[in-house]
Coordinates of C-alpha atoms in Angstrom, one line a residue:
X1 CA 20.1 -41.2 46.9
X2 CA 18.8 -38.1 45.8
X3 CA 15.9 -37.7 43.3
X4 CA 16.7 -35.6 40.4
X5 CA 15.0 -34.5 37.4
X6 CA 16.4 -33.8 33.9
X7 CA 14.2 -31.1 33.1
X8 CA 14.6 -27.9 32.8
X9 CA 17.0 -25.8 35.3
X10 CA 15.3 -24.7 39.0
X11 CA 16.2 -21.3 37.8
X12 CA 14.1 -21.6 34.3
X13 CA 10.6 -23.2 36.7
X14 CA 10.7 -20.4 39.0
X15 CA 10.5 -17.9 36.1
X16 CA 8.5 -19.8 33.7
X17 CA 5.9 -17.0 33.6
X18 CA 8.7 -14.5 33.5
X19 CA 10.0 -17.0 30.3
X20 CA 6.3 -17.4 28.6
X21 CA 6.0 -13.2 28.7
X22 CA 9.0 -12.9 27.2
X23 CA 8.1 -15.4 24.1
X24 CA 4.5 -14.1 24.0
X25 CA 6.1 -10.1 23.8
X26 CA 8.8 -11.4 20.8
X27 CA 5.8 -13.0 19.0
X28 CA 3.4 -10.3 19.3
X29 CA 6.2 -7.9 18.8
X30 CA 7.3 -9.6 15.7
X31 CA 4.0 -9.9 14.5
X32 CA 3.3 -6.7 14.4
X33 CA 6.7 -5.0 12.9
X34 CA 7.5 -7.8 10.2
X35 CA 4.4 -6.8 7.7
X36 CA 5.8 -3.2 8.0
X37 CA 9.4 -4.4 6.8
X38 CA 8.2 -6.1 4.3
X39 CA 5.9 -3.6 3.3
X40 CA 8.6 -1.5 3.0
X41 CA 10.9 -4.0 0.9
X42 CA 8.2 -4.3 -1.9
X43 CA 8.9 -2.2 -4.9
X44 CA 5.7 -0.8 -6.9
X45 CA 7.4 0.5 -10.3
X46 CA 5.9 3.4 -12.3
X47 CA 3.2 1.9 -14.9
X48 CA 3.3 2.3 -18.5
X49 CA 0.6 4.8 -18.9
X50 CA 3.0 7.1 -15.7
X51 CA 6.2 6.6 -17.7
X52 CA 4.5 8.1 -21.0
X53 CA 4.0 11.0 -18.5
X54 CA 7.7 11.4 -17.8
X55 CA 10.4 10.7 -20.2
X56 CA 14.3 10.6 -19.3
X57 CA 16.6 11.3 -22.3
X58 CA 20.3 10.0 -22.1
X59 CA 22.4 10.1 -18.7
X60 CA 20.3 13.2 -17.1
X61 CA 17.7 12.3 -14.2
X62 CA 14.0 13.7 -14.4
X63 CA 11.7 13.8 -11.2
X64 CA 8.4 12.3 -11.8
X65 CA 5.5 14.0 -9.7
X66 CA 2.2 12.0 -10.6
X67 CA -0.3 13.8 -8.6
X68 CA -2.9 11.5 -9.4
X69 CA -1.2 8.9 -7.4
X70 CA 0.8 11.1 -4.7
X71 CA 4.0 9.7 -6.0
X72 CA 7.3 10.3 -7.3
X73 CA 10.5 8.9 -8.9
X74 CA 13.6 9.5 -10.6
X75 CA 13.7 8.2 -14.2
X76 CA 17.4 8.2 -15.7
X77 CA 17.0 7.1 -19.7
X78 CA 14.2 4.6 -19.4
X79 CA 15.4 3.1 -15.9
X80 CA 14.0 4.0 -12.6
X81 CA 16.8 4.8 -10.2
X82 CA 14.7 6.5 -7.4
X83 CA 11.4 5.6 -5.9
X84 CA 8.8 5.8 -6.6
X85 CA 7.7 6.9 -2.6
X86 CA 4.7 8.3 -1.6
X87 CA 4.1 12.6 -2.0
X88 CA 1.6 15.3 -1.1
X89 CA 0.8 17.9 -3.1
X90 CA -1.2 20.8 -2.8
X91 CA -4.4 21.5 -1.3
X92 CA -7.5 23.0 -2.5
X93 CA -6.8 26.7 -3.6
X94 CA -2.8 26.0 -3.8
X95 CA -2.7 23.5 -6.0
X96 CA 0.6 22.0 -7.4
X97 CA 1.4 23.5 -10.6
X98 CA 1.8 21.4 -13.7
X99 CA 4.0 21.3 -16.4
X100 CA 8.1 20.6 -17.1
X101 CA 10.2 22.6 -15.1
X102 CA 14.2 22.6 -14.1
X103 CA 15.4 22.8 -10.1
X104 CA 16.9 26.4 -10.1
X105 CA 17.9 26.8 -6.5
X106 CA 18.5 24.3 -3.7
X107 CA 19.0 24.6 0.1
X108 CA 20.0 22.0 2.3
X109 CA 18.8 23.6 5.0
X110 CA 16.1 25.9 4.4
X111 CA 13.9 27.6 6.3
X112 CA 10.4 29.1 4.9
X113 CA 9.9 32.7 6.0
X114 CA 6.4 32.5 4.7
X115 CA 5.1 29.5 6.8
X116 CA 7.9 29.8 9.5
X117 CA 8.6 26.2 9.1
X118 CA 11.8 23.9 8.0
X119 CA 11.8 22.9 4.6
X120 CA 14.9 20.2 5.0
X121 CA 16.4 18.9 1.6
X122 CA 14.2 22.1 -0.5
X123 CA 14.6 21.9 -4.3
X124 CA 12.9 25.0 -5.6
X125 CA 11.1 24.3 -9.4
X126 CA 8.4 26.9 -9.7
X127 CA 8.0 30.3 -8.2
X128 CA 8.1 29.4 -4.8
X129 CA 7.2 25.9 -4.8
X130 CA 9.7 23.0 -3.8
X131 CA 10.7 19.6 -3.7
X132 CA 11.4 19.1 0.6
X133 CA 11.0 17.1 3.1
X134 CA 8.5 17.4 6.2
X135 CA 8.7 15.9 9.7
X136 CA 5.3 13.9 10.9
X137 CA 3.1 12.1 8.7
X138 CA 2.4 13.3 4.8
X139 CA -1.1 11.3 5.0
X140 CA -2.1 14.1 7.6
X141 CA -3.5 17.3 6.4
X142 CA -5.2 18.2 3.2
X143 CA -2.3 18.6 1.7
X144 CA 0.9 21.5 1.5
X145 CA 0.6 24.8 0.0
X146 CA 1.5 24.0 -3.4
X147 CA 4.9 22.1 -2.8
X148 CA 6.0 18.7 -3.3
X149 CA 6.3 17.0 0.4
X150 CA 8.5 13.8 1.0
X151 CA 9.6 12.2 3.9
X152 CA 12.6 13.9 5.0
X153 CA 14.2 10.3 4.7
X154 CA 13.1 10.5 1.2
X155 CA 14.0 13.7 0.8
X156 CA 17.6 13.1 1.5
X157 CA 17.9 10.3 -0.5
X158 CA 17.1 12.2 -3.4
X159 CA 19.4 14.9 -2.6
X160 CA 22.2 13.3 -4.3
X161 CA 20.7 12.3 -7.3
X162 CA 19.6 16.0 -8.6
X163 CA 21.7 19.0 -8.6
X164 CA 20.5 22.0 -10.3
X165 CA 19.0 22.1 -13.6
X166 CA 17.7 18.9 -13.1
X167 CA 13.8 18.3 -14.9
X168 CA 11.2 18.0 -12.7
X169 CA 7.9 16.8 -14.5
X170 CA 4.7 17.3 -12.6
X171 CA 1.3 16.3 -13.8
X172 CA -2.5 15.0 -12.8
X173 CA -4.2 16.5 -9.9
X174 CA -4.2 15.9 -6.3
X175 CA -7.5 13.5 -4.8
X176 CA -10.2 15.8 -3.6
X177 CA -8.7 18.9 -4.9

């Protein structure tokens, strides 16, 4: 009579380390990635003392720049409907400007032919400065030349929600500038 065990299959022993590298890489792995999805799933709402800042009247959407905190939103009568996500604004010597202005031009596409750079998703407010989006990391860098720089993920999802004419309210003043 043969002697057999109920154990695991002979297939399973031989690659048990194969099978404990595996579980210790979807541990780590999840580990790791989870608190970013989560971070990302948490909502931080405008406070009371930003929404005094940037007042929606009606149906029409205003974009809220608080430079203070590097962020923006989209304020449609007193509800948020975008954001708020994380900004940069301008650097030392081309600051932001401040003030209540209205999107006059936008360009899906556009392409600056003063910094010779993409400007995807640009929503021109003041003289030459834009909402857009910008490839790499916004935490990088001192800060853009006087533009409002979103995620170009960000930047596409506000796309839809302004058109031209829409208010764009910017106020505060960019950390260290």
């Amino acid at each position: 009579m043969e002697n057999r065990s109920f154990g695991a299959p002979r297939w399973l022993r031989r690659g048990s380390a194969l099978a404990a590298v595996l579980a210790f890489l979807v541990t780590a792995l999840g580990a790791v990635f989870a608190p970013a999805a989560q971070a990302q799933a948490r909502v931080v709402y405008p406070t009371a003392a930003e929404r005094q800042h940037c007042r929606a009247d009606g149906s029409r959407p205003v974009v809220c720049v608080d430079q203070n905190a590097q962020r923006l939103w989209v304020m449609r009568g007193t509800s948020v409907v975008f954001g708020p996500v994380t900004v940069r604004t301008g650097r030392h010597g081309h600051l932001t400007r401040t003030g209540k202005f209205h999107i006059y031009w936008r360009h899906q596409h556009h392409w600056s032919s003063i910094y010779n750079a993409p400007m995807p998703f640009a929503q021109f407010f003041s003289g030459g400065e834009a909402l857009h989006g910008v490839y790499g990391d916004l935490g990088k860098g001192p800060g853009s030349y006087g533009c409002v720089n979103l995620t170009v993920r960000d930047a596409a999802r506000l796309w839809p929600l302004t058109r031209k004419g829409t208010w764009v309210e910017v106020w505060g003043h960019r950390p260290g500038s």
